[in-house]
CSV table of C-alpha atoms in Angstrom, one decimal:
chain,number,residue,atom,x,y,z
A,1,UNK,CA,126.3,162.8,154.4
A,2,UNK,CA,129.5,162.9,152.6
A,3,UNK,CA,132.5,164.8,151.7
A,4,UNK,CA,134.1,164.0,148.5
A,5,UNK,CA,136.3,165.7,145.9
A,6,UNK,CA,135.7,166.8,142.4
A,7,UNK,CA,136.3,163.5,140.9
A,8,UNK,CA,133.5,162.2,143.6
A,9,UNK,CA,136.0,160.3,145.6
A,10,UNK,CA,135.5,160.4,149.5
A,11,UNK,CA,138.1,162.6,151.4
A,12,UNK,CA,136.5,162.6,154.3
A,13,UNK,CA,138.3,158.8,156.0
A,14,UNK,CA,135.0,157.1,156.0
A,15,UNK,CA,135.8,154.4,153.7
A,16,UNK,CA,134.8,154.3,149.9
A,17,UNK,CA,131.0,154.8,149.0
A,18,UNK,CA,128.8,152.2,147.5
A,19,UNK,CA,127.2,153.3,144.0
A,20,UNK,CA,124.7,152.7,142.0
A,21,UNK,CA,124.9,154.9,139.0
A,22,UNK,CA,127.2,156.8,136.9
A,23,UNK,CA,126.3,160.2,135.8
A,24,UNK,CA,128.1,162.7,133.3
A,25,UNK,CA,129.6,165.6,134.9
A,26,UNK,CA,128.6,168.1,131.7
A,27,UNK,CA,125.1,167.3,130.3
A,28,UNK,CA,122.8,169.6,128.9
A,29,UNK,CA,120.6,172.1,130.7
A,30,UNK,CA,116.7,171.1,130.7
A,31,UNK,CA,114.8,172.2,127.5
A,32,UNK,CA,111.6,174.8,127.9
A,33,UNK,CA,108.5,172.7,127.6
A,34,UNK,CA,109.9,170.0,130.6
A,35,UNK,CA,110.2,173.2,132.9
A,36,UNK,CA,107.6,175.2,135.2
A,37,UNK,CA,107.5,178.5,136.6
A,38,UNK,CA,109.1,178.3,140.3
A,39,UNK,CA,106.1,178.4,142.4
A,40,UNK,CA,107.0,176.8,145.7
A,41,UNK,CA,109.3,178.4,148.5
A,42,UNK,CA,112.6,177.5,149.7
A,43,UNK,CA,112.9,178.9,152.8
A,44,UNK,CA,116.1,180.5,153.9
A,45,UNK,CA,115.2,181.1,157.9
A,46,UNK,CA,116.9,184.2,157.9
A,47,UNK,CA,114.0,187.0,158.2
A,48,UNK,CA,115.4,189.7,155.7
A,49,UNK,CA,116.1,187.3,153.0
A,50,UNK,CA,112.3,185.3,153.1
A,51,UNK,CA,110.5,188.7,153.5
A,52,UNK,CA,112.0,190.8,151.2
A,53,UNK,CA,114.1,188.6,148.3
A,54,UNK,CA,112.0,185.5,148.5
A,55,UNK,CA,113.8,182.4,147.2
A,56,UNK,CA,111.5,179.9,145.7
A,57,UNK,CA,113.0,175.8,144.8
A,58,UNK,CA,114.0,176.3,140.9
A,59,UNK,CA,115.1,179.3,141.3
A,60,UNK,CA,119.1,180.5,140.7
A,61,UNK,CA,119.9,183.5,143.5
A,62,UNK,CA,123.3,185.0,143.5
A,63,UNK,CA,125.0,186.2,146.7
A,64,UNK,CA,127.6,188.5,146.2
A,65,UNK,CA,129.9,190.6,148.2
A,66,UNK,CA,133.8,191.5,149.9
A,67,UNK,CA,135.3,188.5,151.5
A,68,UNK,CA,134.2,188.4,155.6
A,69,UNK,CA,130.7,189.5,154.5
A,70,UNK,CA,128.9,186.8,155.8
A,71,UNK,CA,128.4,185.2,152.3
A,72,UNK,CA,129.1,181.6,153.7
A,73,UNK,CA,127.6,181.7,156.8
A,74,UNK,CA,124.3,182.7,154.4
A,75,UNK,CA,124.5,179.5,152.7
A,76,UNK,CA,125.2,177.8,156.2
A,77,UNK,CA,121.9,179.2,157.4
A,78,UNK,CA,119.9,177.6,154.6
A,79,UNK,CA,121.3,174.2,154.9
A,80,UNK,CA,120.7,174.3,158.8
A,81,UNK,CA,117.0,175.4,158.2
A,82,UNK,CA,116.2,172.2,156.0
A,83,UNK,CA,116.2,170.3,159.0
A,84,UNK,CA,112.9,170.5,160.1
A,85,UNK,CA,111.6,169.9,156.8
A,86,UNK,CA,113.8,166.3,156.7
A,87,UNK,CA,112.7,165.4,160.4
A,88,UNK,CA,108.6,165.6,159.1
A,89,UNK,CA,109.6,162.9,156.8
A,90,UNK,CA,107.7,163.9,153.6
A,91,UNK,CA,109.6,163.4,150.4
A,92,UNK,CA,107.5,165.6,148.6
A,93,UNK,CA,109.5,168.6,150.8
A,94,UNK,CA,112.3,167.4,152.1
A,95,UNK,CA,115.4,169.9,150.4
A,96,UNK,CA,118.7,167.9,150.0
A,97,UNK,CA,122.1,170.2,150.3
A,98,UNK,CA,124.7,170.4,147.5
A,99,UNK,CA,128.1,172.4,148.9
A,100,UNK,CA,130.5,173.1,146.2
A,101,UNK,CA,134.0,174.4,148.0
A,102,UNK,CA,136.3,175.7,145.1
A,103,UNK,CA,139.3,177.1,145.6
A,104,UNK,CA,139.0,177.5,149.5
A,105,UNK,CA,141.3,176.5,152.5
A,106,UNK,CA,140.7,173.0,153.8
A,107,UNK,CA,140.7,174.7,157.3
A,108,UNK,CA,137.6,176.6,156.2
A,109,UNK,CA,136.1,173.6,154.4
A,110,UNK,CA,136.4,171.5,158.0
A,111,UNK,CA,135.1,174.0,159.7
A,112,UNK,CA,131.9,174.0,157.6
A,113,UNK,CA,131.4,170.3,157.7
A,114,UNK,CA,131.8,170.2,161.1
A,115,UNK,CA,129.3,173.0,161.8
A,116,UNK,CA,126.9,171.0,159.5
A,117,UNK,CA,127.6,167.7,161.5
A,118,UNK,CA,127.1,169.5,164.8
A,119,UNK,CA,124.4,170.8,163.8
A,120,UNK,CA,122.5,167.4,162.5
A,121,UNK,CA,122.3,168.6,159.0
A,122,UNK,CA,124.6,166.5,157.3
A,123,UNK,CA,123.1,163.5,156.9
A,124,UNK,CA,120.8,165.1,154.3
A,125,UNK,CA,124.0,166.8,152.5
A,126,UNK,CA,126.9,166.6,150.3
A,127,UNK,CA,129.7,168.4,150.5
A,128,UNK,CA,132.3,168.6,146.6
A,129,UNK,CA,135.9,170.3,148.0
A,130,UNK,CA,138.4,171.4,145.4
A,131,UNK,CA,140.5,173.5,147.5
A,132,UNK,CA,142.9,175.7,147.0
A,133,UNK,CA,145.9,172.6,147.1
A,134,UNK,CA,143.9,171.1,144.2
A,135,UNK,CA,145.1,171.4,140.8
A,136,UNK,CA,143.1,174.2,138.7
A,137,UNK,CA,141.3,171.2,136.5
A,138,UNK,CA,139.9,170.1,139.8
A,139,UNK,CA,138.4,173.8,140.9
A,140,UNK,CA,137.0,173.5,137.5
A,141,UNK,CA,135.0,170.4,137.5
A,142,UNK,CA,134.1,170.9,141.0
A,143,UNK,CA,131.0,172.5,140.0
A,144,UNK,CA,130.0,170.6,137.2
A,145,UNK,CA,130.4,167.6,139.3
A,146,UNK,CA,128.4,168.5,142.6
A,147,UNK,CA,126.0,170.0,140.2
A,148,UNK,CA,125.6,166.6,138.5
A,149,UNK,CA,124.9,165.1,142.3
A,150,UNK,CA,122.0,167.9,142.6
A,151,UNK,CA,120.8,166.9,139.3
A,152,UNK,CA,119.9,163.8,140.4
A,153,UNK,CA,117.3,164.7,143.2
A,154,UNK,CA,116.2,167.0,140.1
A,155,UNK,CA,115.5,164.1,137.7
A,156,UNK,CA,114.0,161.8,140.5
A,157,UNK,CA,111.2,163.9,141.5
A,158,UNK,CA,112.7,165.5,144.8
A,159,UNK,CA,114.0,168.8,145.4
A,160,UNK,CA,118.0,169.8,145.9
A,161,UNK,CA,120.1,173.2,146.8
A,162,UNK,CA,123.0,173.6,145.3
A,163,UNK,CA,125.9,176.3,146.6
A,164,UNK,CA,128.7,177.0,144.8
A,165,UNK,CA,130.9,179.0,147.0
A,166,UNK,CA,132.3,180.4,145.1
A,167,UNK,CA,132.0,181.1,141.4
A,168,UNK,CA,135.0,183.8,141.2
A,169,UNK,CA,137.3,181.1,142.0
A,170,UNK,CA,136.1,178.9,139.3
A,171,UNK,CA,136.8,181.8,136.8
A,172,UNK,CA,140.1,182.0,138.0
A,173,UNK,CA,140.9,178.5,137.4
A,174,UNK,CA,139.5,178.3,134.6
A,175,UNK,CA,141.3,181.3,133.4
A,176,UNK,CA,144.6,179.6,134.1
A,177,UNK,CA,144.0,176.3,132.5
A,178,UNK,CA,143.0,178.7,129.1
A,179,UNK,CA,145.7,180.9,129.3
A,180,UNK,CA,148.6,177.5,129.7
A,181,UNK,CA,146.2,176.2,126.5
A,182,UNK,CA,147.6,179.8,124.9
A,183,UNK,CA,143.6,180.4,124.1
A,184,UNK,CA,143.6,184.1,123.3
A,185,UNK,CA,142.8,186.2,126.8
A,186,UNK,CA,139.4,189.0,126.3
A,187,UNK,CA,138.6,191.2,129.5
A,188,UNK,CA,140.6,190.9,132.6
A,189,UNK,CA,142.7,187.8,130.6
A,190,UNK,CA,139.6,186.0,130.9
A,191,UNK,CA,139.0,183.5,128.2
A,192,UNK,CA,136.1,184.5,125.8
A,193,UNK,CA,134.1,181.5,126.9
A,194,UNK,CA,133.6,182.7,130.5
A,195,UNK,CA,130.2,183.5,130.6
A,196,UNK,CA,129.5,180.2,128.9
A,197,UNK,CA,131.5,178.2,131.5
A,198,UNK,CA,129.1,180.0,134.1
A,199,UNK,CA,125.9,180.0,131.9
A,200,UNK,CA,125.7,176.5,131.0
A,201,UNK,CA,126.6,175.4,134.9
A,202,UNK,CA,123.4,177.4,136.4
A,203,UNK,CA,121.1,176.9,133.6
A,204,UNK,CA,120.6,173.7,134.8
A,205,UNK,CA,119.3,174.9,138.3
A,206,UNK,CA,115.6,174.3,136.9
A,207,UNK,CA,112.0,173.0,138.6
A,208,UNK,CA,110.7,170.5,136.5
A,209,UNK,CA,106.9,170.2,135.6
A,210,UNK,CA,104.4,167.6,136.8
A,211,UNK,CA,105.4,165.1,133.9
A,212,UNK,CA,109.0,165.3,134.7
A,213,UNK,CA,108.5,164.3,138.5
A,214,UNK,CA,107.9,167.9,139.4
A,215,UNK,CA,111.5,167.8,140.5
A,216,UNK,CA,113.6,170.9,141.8
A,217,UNK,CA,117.2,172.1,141.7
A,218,UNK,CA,117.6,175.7,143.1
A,219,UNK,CA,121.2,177.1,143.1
A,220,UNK,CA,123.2,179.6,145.1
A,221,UNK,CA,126.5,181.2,143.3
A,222,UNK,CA,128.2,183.0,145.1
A,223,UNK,CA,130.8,185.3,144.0
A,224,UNK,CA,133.5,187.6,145.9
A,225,UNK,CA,133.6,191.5,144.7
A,226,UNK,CA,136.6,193.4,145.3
A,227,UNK,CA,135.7,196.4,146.9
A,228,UNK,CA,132.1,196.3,146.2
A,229,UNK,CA,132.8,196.3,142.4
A,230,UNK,CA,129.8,194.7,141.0
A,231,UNK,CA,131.0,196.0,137.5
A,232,UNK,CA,133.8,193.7,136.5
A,233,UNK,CA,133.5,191.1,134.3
A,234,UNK,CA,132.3,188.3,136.5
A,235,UNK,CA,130.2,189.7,139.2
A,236,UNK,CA,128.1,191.1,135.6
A,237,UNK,CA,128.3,187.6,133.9
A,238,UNK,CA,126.9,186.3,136.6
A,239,UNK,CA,124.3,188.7,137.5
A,240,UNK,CA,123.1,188.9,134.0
A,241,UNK,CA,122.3,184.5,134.7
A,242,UNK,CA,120.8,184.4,137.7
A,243,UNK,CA,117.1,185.2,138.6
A,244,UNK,CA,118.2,188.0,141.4
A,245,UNK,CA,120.7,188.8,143.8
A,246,UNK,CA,121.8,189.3,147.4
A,247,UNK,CA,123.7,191.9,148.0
A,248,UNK,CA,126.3,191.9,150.8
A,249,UNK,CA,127.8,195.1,151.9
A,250,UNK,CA,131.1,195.2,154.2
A,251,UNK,CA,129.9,198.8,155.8
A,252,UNK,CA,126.7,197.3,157.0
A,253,UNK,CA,128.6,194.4,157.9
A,254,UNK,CA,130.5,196.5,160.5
A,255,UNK,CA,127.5,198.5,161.2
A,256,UNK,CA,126.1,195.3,163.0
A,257,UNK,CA,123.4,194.9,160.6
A,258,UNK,CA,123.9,190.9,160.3
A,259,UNK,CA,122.9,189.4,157.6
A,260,UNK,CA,124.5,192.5,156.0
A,261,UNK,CA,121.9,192.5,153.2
A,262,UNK,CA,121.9,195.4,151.0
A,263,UNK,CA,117.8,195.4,150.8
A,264,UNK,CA,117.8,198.6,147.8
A,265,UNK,CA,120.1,196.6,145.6
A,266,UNK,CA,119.2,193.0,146.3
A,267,UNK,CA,116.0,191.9,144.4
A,268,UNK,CA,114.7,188.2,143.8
A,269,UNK,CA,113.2,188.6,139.9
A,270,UNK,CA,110.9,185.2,140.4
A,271,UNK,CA,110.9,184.6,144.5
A,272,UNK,CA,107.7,186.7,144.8
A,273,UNK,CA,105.4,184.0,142.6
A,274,UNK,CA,107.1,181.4,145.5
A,275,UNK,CA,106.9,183.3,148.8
A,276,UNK,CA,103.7,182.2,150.9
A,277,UNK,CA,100.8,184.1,151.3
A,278,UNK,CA,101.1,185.0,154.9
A,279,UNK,CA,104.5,186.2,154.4
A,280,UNK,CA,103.2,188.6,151.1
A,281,UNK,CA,100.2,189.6,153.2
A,282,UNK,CA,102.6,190.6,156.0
A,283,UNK,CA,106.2,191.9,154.3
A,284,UNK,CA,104.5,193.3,151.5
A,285,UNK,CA,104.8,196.7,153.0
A,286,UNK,CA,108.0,196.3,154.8
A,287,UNK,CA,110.4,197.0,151.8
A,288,UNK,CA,108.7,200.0,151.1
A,289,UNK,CA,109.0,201.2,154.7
A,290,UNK,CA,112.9,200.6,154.8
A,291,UNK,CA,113.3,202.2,151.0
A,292,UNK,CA,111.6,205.4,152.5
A,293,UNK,CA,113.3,205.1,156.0
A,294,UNK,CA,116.9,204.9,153.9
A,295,UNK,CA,116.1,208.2,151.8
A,296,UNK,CA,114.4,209.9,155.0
A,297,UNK,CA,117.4,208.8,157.0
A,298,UNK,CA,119.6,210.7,154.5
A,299,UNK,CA,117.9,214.3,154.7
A,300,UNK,CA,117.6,213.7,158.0
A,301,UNK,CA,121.4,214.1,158.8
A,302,UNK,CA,120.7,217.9,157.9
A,303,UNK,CA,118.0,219.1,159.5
A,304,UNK,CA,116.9,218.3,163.1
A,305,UNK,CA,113.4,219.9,163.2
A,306,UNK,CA,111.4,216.8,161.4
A,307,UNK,CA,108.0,217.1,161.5
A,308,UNK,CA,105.8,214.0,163.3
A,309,UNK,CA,104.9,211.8,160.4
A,310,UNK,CA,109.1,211.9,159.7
A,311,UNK,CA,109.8,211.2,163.0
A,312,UNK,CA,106.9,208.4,163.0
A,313,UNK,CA,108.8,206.6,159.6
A,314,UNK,CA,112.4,206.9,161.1
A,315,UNK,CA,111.3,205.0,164.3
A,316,UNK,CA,109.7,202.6,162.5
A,317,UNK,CA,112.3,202.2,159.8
A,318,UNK,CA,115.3,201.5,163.0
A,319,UNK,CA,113.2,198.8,164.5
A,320,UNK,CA,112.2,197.7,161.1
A,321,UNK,CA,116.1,197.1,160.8
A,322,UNK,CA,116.6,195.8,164.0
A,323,UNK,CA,114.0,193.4,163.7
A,324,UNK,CA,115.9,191.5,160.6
A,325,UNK,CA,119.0,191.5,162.5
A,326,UNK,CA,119.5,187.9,162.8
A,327,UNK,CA,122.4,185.7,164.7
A,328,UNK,CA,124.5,183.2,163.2
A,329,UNK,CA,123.1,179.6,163.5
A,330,UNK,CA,119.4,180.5,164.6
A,331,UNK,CA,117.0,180.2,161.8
A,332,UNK,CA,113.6,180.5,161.9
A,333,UNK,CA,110.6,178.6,160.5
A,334,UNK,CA,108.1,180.4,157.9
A,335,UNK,CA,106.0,180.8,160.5
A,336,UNK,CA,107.8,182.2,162.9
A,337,UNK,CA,109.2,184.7,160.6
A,338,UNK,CA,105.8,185.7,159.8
A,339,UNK,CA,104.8,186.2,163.6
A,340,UNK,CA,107.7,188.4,164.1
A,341,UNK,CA,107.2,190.2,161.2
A,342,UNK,CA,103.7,191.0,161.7
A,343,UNK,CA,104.5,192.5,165.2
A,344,UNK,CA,107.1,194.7,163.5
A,345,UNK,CA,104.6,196.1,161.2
A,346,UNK,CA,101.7,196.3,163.0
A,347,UNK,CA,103.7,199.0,165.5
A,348,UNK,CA,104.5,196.9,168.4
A,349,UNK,CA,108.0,197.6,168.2
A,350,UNK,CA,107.5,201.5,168.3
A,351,UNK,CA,107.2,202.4,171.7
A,352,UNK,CA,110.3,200.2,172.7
A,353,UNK,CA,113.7,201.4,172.7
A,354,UNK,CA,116.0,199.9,170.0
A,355,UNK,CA,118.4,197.8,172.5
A,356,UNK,CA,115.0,196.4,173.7
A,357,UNK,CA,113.6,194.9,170.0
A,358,UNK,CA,115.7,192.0,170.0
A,359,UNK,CA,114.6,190.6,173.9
A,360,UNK,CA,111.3,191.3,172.2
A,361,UNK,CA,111.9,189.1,169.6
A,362,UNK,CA,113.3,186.3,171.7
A,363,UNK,CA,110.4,187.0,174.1
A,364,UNK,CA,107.9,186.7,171.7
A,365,UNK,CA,109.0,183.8,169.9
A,366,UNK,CA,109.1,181.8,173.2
A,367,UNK,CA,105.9,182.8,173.7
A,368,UNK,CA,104.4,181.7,171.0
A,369,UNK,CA,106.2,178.4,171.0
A,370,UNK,CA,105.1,177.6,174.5
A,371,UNK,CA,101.9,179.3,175.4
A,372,UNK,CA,100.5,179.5,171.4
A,373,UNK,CA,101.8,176.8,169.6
A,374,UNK,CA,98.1,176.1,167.6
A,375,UNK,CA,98.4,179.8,166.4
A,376,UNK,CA,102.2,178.8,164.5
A,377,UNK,CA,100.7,176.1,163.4
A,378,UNK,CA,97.3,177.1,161.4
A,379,UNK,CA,99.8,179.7,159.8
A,380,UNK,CA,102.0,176.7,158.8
A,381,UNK,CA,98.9,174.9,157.6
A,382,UNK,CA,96.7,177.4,156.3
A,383,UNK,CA,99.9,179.1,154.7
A,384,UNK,CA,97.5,182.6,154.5
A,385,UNK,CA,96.5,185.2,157.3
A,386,UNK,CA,92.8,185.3,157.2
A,387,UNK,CA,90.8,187.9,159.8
A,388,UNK,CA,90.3,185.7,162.5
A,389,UNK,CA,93.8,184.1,162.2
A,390,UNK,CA,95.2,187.7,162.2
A,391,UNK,CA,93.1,188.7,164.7
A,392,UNK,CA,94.4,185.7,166.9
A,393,UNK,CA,98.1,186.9,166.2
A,394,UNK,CA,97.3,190.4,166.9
A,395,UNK,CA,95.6,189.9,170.5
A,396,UNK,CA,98.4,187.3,171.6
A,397,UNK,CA,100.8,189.8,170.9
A,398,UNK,CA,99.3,192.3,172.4
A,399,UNK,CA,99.2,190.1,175.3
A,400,UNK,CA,102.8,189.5,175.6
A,401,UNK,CA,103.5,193.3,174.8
A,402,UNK,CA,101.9,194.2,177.8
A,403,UNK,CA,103.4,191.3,180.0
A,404,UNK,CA,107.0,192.6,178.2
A,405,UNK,CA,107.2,196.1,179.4
């Protein structure tokens, strides 16, 4: 519930902070036989990200994109929907929050921890601010250091999420201490150790197997593109690390397609093994949907005489993409994303109009919350769809869809 700087000294004017251990700020990644395959979900709350690029705790997942993407507010999202996992009180679950500012405006960084406070969520995080008034040593270490604070839940058997936010301006310092050191400048006058600097940072975002404490740290780098270049040096560096990517797009941005998710070029290369089987059984076929609805959408800015089944995918695609619309601030629980995301793929959204899906949403949710709580629940419990649950879900939908229009 602290905001400290690189060096791990409070700057946040609530006195100095009682500690019990050291810890180095540069150890050594986690060998291969004390690791495990990522196999448990870290649930993000926002719908497009845990249906179709599943994040799972162990797991590194890079957001990139223009500035004013929504790249932050991402990472905001995330740290807000660990709350309910903190209130149930179970160690075994419980995510604690890492936020590594480098390189930003204090103004920006305030304005984060206050949305955390206001929110409740930051008595279960940390926040490590080298901003942009702090000498380039400082955006450095930054990461190392907050990443030595996540390490810790890692080692003691409990599960952490680490943002860095953001990588590019790590690089930048980084490049500038090397170039006053007159170390010889490679591509873009970045030192030739770049890619280490990042490589040896997120390789220790690891889960940890059952003799280790079973332990978690996941982390999110995220790194700025200018103009959607994904081909200079460090947006490849650090794509090449990380087990996936989200993919922020300025153009969908505008579009009002919040999160602004590029869903073709983001993937999640381990997520899947962590996502929970409700959520598989239901958003297994909704990426393939939007893929086709995206190339159909295309040829259908030529001709206007589509035949039915066309017609039939391009309705379904546009609520599909309404549907994952999401508001700042409002994330959901697993099973409520689930709920949603069955009605969108079972065809309850097709007969509405498109300004209607999102009072559907709201609509349902409430709903559920009030009239069918048990049916949330045995989804949260049961963490799988089986007949008579779906069957359940199906009718009490049906129910509200008739009551909605």
């Amino acid at each position: 519930g602290r905001v400290v700087d690189a060096l791990g000294n409070p700057i946040d004017g609530k006195g100095p902070i009682e500690y019990e251990t050291r810890a180095r700020v540069d150890v050594k990644a986690p060998g291969i036989i004390p690791r495990k395959s990522v196999h448990e979900p870290m649930s993000t709350g926002l719908k497009a990200i845990d249906a179709m690029i599943p994040i799972g705790r162990g797991q590194r997942e890079l957001v990139i994109g223009d500035r004013q993407t929504g790249k932050t507010a991402i990472i905001l999202d995330t740290f807000l929907n660990q709350k309910p996992l903190h209130e149930a009180d179970d160690e075994k679950v419980k995510l604690y929050c890492v936020y590594v500012a480098v390189g930003q405006k204090r103004s920006t960084v305030a304005q984060f921890v206050k949305k955390l406070e206001d929110a409740g969520a930051l008595k279960y995080s940390i926040v490590v601010a080298a901003t942009a008034s702090d000498p380039a040593p400082m955006q450095y270490i930054a990461p190392f250091a907050g990443c030595a604070m996540g390490e810790y839940f890692r080692d003691n058997g409990m599960h952490a999420l680490i943002a860095y936010d953001d990588l590019t301006k790590q690089a930048v310092a980084y490049r500038q201490m090397s170039l006053l050191l007159r170390r010889p400048p490679g591509r873009e006058a970045f030192p030739g150790d770049v890619f280490y600097l990042h490589s040896r940072l997120l390789e220790r975002a690891a889960k940890l197997n059952d003799e280790n404490g079973a332990g978690s740290l996941t982390a999110l780098p995220v790194i700025e593109t200018q103009a959607n270049d994904v081909s200079a040096y460090i947006p490849t560096n650090v794509i090449s690390i990380t087990d996936g990517q989200i993919f922020l797009e300025t153009s969908l941005f505008y579009q009002g397609i919040r999160p602004a998710v590029n869903v073709g070029l983001s993937v999640s290369r381990v997520g899947s093994s962590a996502q929970i089987k409700a959520m598989k059984q239901v958003a297994g076929t909704i990426k393939g949907e939007l893929a086709q609805y995206r190339e159909m959408a295309a040829f259908a800015q030529f001709g206007s005489d589509l035949d039915a089944s066309t017609q039939r995918l391009l309705n379904r695609g546009a609520r599909l993409t309404e549907l994952l619309k999401q508001p700042q601030f409002s994330p959901l629980k697993t099973q409520e994303e689930v709920a949603v995301i069955f009605a969108g793929v079972s065809g309850f959204l097709d007969p509405l109009p498109l300004s209607k899906v999102r009072p559907f949403e709201d609509g349902l949710l409430r709903y559920l919350r009030e009239k069918h709580p048990d049916i949330l629940d045995r989804i949260w419990a049961e963490k799988q769809l089986s007949d008579e649950l779906r069957g359940k879900l199906h009718e009490a939908i049906s129910n509200f869809a008739r009551s909605f229009a």
